[in-house]
Tab-separated table of C-alpha atoms in Angstrom:
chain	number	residue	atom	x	y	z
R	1	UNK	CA	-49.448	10.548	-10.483
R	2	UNK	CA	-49.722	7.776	-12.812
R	3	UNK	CA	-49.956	4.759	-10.055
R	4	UNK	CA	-52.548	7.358	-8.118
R	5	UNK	CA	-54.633	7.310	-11.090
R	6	UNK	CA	-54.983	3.868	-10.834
R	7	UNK	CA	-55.667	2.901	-7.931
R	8	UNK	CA	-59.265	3.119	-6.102
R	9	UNK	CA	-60.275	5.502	-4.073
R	10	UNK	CA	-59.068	4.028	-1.148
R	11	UNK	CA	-55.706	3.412	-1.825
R	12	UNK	CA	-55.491	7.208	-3.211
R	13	UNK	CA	-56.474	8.803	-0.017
R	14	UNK	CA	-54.144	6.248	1.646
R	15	UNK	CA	-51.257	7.579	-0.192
R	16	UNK	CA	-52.178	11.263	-0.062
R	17	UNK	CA	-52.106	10.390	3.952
R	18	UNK	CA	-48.896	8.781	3.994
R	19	UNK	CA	-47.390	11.692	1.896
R	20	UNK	CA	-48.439	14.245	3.789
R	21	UNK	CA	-47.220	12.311	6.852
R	22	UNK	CA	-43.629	12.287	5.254
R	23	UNK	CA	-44.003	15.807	4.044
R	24	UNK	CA	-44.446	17.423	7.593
R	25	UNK	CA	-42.882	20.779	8.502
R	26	UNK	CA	-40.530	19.980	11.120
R	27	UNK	CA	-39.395	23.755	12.190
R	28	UNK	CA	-39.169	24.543	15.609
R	29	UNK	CA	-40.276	27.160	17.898
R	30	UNK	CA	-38.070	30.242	17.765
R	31	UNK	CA	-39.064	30.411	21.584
R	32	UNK	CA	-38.163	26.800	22.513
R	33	UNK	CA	-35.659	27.002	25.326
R	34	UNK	CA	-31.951	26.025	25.198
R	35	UNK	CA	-30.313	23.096	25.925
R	36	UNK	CA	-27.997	23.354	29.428
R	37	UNK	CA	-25.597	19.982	28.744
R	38	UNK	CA	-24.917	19.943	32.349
R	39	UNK	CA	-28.517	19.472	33.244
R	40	UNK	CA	-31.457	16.999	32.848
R	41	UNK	CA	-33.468	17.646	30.023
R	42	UNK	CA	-36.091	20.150	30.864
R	43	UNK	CA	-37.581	20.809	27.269
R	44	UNK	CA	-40.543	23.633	27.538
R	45	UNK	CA	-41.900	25.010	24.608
R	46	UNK	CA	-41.478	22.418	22.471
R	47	UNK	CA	-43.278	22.347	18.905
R	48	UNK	CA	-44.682	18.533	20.043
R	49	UNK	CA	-45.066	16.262	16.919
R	50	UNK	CA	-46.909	13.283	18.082
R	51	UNK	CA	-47.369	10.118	16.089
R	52	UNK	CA	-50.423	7.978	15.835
R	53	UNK	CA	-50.883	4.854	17.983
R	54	UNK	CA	-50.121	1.234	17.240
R	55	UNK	CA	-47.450	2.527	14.600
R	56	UNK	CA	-43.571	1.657	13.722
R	57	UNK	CA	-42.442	5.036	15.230
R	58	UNK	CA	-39.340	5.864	13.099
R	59	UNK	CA	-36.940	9.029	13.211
R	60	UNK	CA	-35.209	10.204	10.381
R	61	UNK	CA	-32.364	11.840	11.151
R	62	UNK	CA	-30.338	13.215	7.533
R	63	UNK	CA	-29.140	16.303	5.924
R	64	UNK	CA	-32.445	17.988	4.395
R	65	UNK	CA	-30.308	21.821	4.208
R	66	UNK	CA	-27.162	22.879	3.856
R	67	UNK	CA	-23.836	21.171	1.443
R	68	UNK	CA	-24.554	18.012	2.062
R	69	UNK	CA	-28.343	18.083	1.381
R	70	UNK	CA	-28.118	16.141	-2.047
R	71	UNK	CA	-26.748	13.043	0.626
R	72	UNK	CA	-30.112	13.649	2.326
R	73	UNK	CA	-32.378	13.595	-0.845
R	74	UNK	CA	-30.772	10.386	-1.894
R	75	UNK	CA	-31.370	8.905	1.756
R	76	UNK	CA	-34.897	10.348	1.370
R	77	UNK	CA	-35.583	8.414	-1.387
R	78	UNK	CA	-34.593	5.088	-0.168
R	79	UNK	CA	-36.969	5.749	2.590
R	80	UNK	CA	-39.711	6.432	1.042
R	81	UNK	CA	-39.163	3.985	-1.692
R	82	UNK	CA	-38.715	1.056	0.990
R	83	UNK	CA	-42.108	2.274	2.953
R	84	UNK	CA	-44.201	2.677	0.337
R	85	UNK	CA	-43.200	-1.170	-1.262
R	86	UNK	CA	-43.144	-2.807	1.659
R	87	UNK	CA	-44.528	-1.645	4.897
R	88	UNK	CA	-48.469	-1.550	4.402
R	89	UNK	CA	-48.907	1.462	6.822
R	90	UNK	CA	-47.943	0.125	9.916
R	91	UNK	CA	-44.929	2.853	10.122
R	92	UNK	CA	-44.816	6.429	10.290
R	93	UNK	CA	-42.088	8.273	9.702
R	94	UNK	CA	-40.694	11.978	10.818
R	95	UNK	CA	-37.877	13.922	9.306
R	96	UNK	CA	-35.559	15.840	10.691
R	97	UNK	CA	-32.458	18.120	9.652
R	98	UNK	CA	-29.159	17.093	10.379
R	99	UNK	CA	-27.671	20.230	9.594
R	100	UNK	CA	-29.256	21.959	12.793
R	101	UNK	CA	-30.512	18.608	14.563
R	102	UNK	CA	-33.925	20.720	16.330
R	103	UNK	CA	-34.362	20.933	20.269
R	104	UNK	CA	-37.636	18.922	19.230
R	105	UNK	CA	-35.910	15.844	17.913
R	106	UNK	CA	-33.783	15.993	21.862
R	107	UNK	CA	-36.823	15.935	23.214
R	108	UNK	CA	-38.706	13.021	21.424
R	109	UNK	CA	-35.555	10.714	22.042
R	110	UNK	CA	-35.440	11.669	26.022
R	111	UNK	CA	-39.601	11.472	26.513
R	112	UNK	CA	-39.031	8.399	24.500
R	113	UNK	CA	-41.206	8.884	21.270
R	114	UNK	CA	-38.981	7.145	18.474
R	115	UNK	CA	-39.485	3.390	18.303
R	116	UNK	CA	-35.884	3.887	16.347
R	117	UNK	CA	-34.083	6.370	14.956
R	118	UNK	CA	-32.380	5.701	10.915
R	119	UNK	CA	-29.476	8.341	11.074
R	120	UNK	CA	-27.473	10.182	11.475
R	121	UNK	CA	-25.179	9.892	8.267
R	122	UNK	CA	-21.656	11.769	9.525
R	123	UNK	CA	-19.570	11.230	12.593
R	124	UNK	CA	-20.157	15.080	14.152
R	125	UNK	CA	-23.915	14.277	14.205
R	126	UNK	CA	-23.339	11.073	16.057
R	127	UNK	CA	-21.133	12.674	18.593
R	128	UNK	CA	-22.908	16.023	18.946
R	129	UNK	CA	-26.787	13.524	19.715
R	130	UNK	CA	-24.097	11.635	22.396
R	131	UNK	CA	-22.808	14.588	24.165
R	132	UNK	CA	-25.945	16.192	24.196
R	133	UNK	CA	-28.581	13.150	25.830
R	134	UNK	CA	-26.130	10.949	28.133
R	135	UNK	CA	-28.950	8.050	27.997
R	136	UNK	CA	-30.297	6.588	24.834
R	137	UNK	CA	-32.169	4.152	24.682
R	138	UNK	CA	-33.376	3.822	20.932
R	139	UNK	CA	-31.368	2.261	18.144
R	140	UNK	CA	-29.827	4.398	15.683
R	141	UNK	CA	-29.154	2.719	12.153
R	142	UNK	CA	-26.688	5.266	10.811
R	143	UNK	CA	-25.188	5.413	7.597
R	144	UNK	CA	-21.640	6.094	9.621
R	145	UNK	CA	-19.085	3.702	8.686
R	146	UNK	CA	-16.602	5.118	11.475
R	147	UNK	CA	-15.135	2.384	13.472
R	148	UNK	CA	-14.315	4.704	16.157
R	149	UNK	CA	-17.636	5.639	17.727
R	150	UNK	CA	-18.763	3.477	20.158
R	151	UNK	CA	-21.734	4.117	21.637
R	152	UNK	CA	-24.660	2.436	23.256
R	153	UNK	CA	-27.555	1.218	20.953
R	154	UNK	CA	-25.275	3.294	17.775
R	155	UNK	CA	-25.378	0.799	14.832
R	156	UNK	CA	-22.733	1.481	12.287
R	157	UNK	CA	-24.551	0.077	8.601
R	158	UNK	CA	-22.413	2.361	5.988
R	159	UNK	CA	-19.880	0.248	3.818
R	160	UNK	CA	-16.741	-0.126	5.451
R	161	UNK	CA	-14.035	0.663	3.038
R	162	UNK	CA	-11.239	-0.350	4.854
R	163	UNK	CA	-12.588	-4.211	4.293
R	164	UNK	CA	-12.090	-4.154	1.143
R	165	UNK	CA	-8.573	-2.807	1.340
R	166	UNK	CA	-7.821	-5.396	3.499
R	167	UNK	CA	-9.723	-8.010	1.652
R	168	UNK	CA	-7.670	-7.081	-1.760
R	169	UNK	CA	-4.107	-6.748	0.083
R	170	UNK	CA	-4.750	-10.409	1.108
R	171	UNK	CA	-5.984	-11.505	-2.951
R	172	UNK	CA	-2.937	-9.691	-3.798
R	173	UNK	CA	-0.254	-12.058	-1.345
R	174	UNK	CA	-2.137	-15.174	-2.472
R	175	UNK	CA	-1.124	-14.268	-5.864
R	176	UNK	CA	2.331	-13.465	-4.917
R	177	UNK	CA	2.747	-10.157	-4.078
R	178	UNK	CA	5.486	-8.927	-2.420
R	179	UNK	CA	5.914	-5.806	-2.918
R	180	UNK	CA	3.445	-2.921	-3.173
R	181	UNK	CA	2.837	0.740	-4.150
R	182	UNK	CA	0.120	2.678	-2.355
R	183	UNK	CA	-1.107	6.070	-4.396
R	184	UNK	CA	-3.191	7.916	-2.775
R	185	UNK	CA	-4.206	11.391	-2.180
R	186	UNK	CA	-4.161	13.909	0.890
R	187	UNK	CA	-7.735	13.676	1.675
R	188	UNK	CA	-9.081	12.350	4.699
R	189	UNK	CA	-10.787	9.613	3.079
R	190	UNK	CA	-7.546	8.186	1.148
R	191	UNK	CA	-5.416	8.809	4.300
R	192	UNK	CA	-7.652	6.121	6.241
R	193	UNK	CA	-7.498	3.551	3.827
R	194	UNK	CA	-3.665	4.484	3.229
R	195	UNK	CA	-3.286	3.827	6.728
R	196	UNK	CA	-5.359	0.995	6.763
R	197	UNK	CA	-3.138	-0.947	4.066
R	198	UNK	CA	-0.241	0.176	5.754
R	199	UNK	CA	-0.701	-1.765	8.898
R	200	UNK	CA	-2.346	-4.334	6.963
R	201	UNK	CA	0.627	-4.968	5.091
R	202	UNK	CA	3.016	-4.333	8.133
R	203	UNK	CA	1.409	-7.263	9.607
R	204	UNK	CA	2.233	-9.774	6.680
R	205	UNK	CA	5.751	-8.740	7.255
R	206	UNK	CA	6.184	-7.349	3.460
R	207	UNK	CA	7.864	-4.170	1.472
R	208	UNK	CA	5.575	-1.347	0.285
R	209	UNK	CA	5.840	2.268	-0.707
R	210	UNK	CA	3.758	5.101	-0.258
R	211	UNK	CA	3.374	7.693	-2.333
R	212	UNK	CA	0.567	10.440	-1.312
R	213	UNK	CA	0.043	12.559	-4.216
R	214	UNK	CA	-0.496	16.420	-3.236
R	215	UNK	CA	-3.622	18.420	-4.521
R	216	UNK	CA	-1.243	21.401	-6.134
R	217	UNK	CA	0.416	18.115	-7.818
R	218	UNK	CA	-2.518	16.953	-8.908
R	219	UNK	CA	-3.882	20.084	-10.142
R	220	UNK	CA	-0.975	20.401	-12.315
R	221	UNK	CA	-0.427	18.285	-15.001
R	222	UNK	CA	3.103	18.689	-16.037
R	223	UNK	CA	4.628	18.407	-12.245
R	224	UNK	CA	1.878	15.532	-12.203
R	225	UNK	CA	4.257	13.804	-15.162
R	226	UNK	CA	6.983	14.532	-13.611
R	227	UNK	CA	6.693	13.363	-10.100
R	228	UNK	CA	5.069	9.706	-11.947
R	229	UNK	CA	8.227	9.574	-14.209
R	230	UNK	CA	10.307	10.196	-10.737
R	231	UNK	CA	8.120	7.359	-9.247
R	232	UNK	CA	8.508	4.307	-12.066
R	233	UNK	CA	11.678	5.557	-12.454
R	234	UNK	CA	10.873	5.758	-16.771
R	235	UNK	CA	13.869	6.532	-18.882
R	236	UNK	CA	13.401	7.259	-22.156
R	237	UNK	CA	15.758	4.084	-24.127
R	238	UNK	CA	17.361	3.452	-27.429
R	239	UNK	CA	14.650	2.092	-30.072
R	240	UNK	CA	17.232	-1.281	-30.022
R	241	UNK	CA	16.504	-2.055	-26.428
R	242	UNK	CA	12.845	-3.777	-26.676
R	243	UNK	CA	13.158	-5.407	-23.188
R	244	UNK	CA	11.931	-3.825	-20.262
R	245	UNK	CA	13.881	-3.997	-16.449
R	246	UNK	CA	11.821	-5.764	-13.795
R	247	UNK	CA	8.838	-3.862	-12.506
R	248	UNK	CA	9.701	-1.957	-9.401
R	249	UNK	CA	6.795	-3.190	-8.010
R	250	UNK	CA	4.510	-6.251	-7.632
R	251	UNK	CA	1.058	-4.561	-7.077
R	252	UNK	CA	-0.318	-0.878	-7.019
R	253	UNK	CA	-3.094	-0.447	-4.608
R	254	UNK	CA	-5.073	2.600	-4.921
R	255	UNK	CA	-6.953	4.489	-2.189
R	256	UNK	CA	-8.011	7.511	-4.241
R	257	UNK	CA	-11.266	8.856	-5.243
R	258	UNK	CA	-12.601	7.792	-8.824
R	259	UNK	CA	-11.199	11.053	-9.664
R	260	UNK	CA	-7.694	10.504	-8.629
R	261	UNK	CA	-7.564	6.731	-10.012
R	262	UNK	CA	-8.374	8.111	-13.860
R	263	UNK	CA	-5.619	10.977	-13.248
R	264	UNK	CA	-2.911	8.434	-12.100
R	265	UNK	CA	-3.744	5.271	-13.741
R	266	UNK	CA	-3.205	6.432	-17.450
R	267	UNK	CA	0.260	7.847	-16.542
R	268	UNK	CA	1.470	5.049	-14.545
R	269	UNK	CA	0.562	3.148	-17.900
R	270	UNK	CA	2.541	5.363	-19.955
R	271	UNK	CA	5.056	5.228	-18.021
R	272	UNK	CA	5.773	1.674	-17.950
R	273	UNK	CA	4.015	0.810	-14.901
R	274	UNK	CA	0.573	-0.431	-16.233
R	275	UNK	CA	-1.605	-3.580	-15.201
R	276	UNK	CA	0.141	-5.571	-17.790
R	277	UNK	CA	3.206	-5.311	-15.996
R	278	UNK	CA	2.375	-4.616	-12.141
R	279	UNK	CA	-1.242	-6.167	-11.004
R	280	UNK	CA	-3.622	-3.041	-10.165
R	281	UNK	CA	-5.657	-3.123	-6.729
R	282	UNK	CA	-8.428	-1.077	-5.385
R	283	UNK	CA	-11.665	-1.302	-3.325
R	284	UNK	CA	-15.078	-0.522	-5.055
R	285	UNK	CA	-13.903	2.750	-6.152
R	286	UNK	CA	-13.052	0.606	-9.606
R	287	UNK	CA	-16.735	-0.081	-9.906
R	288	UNK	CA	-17.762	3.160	-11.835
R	289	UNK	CA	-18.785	2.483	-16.121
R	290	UNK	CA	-16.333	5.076	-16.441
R	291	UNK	CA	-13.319	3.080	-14.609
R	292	UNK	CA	-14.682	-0.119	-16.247
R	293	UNK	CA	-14.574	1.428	-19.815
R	294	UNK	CA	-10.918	2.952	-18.809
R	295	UNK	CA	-8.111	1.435	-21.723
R	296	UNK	CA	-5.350	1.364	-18.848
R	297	UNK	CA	-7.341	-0.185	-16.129
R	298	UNK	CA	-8.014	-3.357	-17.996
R	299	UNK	CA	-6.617	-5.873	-16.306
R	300	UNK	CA	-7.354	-4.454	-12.391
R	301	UNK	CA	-8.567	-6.360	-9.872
R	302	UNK	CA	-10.704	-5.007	-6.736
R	303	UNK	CA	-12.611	-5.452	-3.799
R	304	UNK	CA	-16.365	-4.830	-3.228
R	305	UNK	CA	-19.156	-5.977	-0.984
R	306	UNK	CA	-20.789	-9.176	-2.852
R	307	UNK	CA	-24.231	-7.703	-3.758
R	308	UNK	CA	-27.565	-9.670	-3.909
R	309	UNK	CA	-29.438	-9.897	-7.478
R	310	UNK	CA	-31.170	-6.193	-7.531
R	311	UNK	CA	-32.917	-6.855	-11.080
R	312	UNK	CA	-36.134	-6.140	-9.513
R	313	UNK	CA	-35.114	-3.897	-7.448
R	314	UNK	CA	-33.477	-2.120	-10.146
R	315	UNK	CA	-36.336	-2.008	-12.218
R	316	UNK	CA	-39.018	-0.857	-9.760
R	317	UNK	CA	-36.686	2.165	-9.063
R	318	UNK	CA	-36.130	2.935	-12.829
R	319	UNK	CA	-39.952	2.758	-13.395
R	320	UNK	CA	-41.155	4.500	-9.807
R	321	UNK	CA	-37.884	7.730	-9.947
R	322	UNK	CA	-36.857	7.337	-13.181
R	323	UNK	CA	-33.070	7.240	-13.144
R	324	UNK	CA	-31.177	4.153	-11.931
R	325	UNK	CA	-30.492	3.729	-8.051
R	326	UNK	CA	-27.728	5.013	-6.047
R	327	UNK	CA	-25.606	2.864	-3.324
R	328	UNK	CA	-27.253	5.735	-1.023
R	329	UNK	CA	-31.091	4.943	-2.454
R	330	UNK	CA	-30.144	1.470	-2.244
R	331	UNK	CA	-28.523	1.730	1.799
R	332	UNK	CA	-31.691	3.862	3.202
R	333	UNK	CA	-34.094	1.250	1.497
R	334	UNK	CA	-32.124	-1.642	2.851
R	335	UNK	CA	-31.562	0.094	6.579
R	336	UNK	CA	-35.137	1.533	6.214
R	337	UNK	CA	-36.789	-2.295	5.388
R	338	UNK	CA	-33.914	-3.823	8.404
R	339	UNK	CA	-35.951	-0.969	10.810
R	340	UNK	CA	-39.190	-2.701	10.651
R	341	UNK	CA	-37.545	-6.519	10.969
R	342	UNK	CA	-36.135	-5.402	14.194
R	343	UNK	CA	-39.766	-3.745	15.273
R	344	UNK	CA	-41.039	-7.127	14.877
R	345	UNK	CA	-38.828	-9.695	16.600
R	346	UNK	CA	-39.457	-10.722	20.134
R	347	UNK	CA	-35.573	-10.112	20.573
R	348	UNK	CA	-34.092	-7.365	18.619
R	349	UNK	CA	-30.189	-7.507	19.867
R	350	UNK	CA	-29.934	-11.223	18.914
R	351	UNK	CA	-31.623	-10.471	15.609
R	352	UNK	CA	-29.335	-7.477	15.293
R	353	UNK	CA	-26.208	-9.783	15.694
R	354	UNK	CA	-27.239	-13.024	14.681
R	355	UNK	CA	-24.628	-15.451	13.155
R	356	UNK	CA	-26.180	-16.157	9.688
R	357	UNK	CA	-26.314	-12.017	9.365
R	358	UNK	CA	-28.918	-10.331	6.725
R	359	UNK	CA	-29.641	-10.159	3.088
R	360	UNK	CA	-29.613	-6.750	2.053
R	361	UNK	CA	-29.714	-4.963	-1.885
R	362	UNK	CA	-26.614	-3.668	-1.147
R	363	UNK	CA	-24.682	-7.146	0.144
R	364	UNK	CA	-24.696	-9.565	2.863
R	365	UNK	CA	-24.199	-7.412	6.543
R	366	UNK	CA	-22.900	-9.198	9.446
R	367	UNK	CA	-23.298	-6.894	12.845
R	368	UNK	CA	-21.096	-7.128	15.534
R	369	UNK	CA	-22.631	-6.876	19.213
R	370	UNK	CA	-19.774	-3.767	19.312
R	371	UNK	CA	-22.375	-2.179	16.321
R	372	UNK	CA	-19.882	-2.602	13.497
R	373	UNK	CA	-20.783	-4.214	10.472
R	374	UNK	CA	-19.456	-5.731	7.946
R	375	UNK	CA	-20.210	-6.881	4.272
R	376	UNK	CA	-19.711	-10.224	2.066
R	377	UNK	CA	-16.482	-9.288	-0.128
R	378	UNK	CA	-16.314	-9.894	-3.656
R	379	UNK	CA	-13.144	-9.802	-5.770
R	380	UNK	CA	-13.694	-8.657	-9.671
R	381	UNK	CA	-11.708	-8.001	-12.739
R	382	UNK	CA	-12.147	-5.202	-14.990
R	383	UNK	CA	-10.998	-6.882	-18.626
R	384	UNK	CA	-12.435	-5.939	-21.730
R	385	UNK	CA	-14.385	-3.204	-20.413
R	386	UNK	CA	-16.444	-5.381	-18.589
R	387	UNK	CA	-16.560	-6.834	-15.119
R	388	UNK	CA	-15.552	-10.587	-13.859
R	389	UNK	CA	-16.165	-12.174	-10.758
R	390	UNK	CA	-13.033	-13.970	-9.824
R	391	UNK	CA	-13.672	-17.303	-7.607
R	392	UNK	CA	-11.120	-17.702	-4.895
R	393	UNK	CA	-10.233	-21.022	-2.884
């Protein structure tokens, strides 16, 4: 309300538009017909939204209901943010609901009505849009970072965690390490990157250990002790003996949540097996104020996609949302600004995949013609509570 106040009265009723374009109700007709998969598309009944002419014609497929529609506010945000700053009007943009994609949003990709699509964030989405039109022809910029899905015109722009595994497993064998620990957890997101350092570490021909860490474990603290004790293989000594065996390992890499590194880190500490004896590895999991600030992670090292300066950026969010920016507001308003650059060009594929890739908030993205991407890795120290960039050669 405060920037409407002060603007004229032009800019005001420009604004009021543009919300209210953003703001549309995008429920369908109850008497819409159903989709038959093994047909062509014969949509009838269709609650049409048109957009104007001469316009950036963007679809926004996210999460809006449902568990996951916290994901879709963030996204929301980013979208907004980056069309408001930077696109001057020449884009309109349409919402839709991931959590029951609408027979409406079908039928603007088949009668061709999207210039491009920015979504959908999870894999089910992707696959369900696939199965259901055989023939896109629209980009989609989705926040999927699932290397599996290949489809035509999909563009995979999430962070791909399993780089920076593989980027700190290498820091880790340039310093020396030979053999590693892997803690993780039994969730789906720790078993990929598990795997992932397990054939990355298979290929350099070196020892490692895995130890997956079971929720009922986790959830209980003495078995918890007991099962790290088992693990370092602690023993409590004689006060004489003030020298400590060889570490059992070189390197523990972490592929747990935030969560699951602040429940395992202290006790591996404890018990003999902290950074100042074994070096600590993880991906940008470790870049959290309350990781940072964390007495027995000082000393860790991990990977994490080399962002640009975002002071301004930063600032303009603090000042326009008033909280500080999420990698999720930060993704949508880099993927949302990347949606007009390809409008523009006379050849959007080779912009897409050019060579010298794309300066984005949230890193540098290189994008493969096969619609992975991939991010500019950083390596950083956490030491004193603070972090360090570390310059390799």
């Amino acid at each position: 309300l405060d920037i409407i106040r002060n603007q004229d009265n032009q800019d005001e009723k420009a604004i009021i538009a543009a919300l209210d374009m953003l703001s549309r109700n995008n429920e369908i007709s109850a008497q819409q017909k159903k989709i038959n998969p093994n047909l062509n598309k014969d949509f009838e009944n269709i609650d049409q939204i048109d957009f104007s002419s001469n316009k950036l014609k963007i679809g926004a497929l996210i999460p809006l209901t449902g568990k996951n529609k916290k994901i879709g506010k963030e996204i929301m945000a980013g979208i907004e943010n980056a069309h408001f700053s930077n696109f001057k009007n020449e884009a309109e943009i349409i919402f839709f609901d991931s959590n029951k994609i609408p027979e409406n949003f079908f039928y603007m990709i088949e009668n061709n009505k999207f210039d491009l699509i920015i979504g959908p964030v999870f894999t089910e989405k992707i696959k369900e849009i696939n199965q259901t039109l055989k023939n896109i022809n629209v980009p989609m910029l989705s926040f999927s970072n699932n290397k599996s899905l290949n489809y035509k015109n999909l563009w995979l722009l999430g962070k791909m965690q399993e780089e920076e595994i593989e980027n700190i497993i290498d820091f880790g064998i340039k310093t020396g390490v030979k053999k590693f620990a892997i803690f993780g957890d039994d969730t789906l997101y720790s078993k990929t990157l598990t795997r992932t350092a397990e054939e990355q570490i298979n290929r350099k021909g070196l020892s490692k250990s895995i130890y997956i860490i079971e929720k009922t474990i986790l959830e209980d603290r003495s078995k918890l002790r007991e099962k790290i004790k088992k693990i370092t293989g602690w023993k409590k000594e004689n006060n004489s003996k003030l020298t400590l065996p060889k570490a059992k390992y070189d390197a523990i890499l972490f592929t747990g949540s935030k969560g699951f590194i602040l429940q395992i880190a202290p006790l591996l500490s404890y018990y003999d097996l902290g950074p100042e004896r074994t070096m600590f590895l993880g991906n940008s999991q470790f870049k959290n104020e309350q990781l940072i600030k964390e007495l027995s992670l000082q000393g860790s090292f991990f990977s994490s996609s080399k962002e640009v300066e975002s002071f301004e950026f930063r600032k303009n969010w603090l000042k326009n949302w008033g909280s500080e920016p999420s990698f999720l507001n930060t993704l949508a308003h880099d993927i949302t600004n990347f949606a007009n650059e390809i409008y523009i060009e006379s050849n959007p594929l080779n912009y897409i995949t050019r060579k010298e890739g794309h300066k984005w908030i949230t890193g540098k993205v290189f994008i493969k013609n096969s619609g992975i991407s991939f991010r500019e890795q950083s390596i950083n120290k956490i030491e004193n509570k603070i972090l360090n960039q570390i310059d390799i050669d």
